[in-house]
Tab-separated table of C-alpha atoms in Angstrom:
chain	number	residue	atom	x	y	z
F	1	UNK	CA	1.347	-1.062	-13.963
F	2	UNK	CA	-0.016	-3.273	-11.290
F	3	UNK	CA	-1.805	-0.847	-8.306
F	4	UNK	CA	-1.762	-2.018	-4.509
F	5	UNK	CA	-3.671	0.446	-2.307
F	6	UNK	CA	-3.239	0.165	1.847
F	7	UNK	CA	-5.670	1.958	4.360
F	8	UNK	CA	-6.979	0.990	8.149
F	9	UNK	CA	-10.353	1.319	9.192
F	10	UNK	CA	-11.456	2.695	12.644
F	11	UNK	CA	-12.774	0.321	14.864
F	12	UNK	CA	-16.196	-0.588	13.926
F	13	UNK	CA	-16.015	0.843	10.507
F	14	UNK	CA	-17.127	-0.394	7.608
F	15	UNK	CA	-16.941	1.437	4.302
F	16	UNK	CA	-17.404	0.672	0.629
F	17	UNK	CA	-14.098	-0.428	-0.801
F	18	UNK	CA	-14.198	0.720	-4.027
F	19	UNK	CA	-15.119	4.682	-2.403
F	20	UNK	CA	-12.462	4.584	-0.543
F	21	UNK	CA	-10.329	3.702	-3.356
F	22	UNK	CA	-11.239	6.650	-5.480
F	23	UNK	CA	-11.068	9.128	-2.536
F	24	UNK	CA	-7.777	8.209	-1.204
F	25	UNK	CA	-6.353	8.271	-4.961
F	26	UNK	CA	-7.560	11.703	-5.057
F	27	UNK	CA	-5.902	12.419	-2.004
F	28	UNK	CA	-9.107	13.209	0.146
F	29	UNK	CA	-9.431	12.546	3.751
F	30	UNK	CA	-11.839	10.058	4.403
F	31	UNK	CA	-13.792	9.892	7.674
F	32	UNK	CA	-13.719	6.327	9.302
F	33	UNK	CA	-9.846	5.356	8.369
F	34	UNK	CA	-7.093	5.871	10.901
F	35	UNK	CA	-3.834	8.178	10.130
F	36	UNK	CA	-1.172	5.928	9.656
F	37	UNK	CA	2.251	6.066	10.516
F	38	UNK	CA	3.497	7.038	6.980
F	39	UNK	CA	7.113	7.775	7.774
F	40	UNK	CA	7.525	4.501	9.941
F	41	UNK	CA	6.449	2.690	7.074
F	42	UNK	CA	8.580	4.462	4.585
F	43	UNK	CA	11.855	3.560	6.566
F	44	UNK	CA	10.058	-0.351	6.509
F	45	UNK	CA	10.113	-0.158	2.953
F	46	UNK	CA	13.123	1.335	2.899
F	47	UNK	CA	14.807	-1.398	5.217
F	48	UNK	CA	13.280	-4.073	3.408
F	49	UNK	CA	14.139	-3.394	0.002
F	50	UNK	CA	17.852	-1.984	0.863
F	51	UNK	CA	18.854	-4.090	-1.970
F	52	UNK	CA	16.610	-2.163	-4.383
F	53	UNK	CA	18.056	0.630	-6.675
F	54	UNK	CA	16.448	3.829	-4.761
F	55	UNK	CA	15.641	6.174	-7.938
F	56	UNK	CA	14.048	8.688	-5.744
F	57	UNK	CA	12.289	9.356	-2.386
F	58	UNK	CA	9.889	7.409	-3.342
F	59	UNK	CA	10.199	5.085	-5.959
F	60	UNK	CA	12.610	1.666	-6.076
F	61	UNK	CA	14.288	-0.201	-8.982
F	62	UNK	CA	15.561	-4.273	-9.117
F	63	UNK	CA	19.000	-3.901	-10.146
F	64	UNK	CA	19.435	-7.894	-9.708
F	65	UNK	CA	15.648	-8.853	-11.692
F	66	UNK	CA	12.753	-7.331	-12.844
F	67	UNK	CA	10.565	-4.674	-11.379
F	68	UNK	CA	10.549	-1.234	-10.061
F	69	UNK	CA	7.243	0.262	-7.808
F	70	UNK	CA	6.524	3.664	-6.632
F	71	UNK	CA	5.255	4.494	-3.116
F	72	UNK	CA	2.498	7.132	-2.919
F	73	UNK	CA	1.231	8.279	0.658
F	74	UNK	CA	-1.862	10.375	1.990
F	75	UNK	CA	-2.048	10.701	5.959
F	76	UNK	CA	-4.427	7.385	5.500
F	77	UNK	CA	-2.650	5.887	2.939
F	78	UNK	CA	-0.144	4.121	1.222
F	79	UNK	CA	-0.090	3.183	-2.791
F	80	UNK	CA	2.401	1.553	-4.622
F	81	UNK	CA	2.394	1.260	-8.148
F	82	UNK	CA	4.180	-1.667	-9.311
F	83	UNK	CA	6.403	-1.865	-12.837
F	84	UNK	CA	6.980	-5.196	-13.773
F	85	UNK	CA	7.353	-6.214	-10.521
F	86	UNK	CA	7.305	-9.850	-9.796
F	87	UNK	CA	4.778	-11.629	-7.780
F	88	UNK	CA	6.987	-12.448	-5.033
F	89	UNK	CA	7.427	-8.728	-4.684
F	90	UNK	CA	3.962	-7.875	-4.351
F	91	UNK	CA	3.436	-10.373	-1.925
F	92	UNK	CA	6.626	-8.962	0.083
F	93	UNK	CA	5.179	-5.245	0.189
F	94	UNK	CA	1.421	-7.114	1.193
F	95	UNK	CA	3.071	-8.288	4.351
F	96	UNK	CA	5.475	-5.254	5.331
F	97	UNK	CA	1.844	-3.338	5.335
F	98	UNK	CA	-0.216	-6.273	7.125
F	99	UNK	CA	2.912	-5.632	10.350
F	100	UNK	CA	0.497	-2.565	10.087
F	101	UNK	CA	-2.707	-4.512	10.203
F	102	UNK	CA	-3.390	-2.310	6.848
F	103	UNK	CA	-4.469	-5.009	4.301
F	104	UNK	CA	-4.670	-4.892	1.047
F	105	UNK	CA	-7.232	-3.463	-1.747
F	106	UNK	CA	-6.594	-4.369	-5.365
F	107	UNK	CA	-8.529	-2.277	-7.302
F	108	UNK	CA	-8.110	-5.005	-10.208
F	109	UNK	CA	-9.790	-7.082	-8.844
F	110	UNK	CA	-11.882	-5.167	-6.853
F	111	UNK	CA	-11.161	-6.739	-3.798
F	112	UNK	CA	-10.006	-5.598	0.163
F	113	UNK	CA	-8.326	-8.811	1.654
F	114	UNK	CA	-8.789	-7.679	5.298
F	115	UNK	CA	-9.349	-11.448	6.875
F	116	UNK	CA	-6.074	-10.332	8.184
F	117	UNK	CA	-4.574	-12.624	11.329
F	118	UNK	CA	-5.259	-10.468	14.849
């Protein structure tokens, strides 16, 4: 499983990372990131991957390749775990969540790639 974490700061915040991370995977509110328009972005995903096997409310599966990825959402948050899911892929669900200036944190890595374009 490959793990691709999404939040959005308030202006002039500035937070550790990694914190966030773990507080947003436990599903706490944190104070500094904006609520985000989870069910907007669900429909995105939706529309985007229409393609895609939907196995549940949340969760996708490549009928024509590899790769299947969950979506998990907090008000501030959206997580996707990704199942053999192809770089390409990844880098598809990256931008559908930077057309909500919410870049992304691989907690791989760790890193936040927020030198998103304004």
């Amino acid at each position: 499983m490959y793990e691709l974490l999404f939040w959005k700061y308030l202006e002039e915040v500035y937070l550790n990372h990694h914190e966030v991370y773990e507080a947003l995977v436990e599903k706490e509110e944190v104070e500094g990131l904006e609520k985000l328009p989870v069910e907007v972005i669900m429909n995105r995903i939706n529309s985007v991957f229409s393609e895609w096997e939907k196995v549940d409310e949340n969760s996708w599966q490549n009928t024509k390749g590899k790769g299947a990825f969950q979506v998990i959402t907090t008000p501030q948050s959206v997580k996707i775990d990704c199942y053999g899911t192809e770089g390409k892929t990844m880098n598809k669900l990256v931008a559908l969540m930077e057309e909500f200036k919410c870049p992304l944190y691989d907690p791989q890595v760790p890193e936040r790639y927020d030198e998103m374009s304004e």
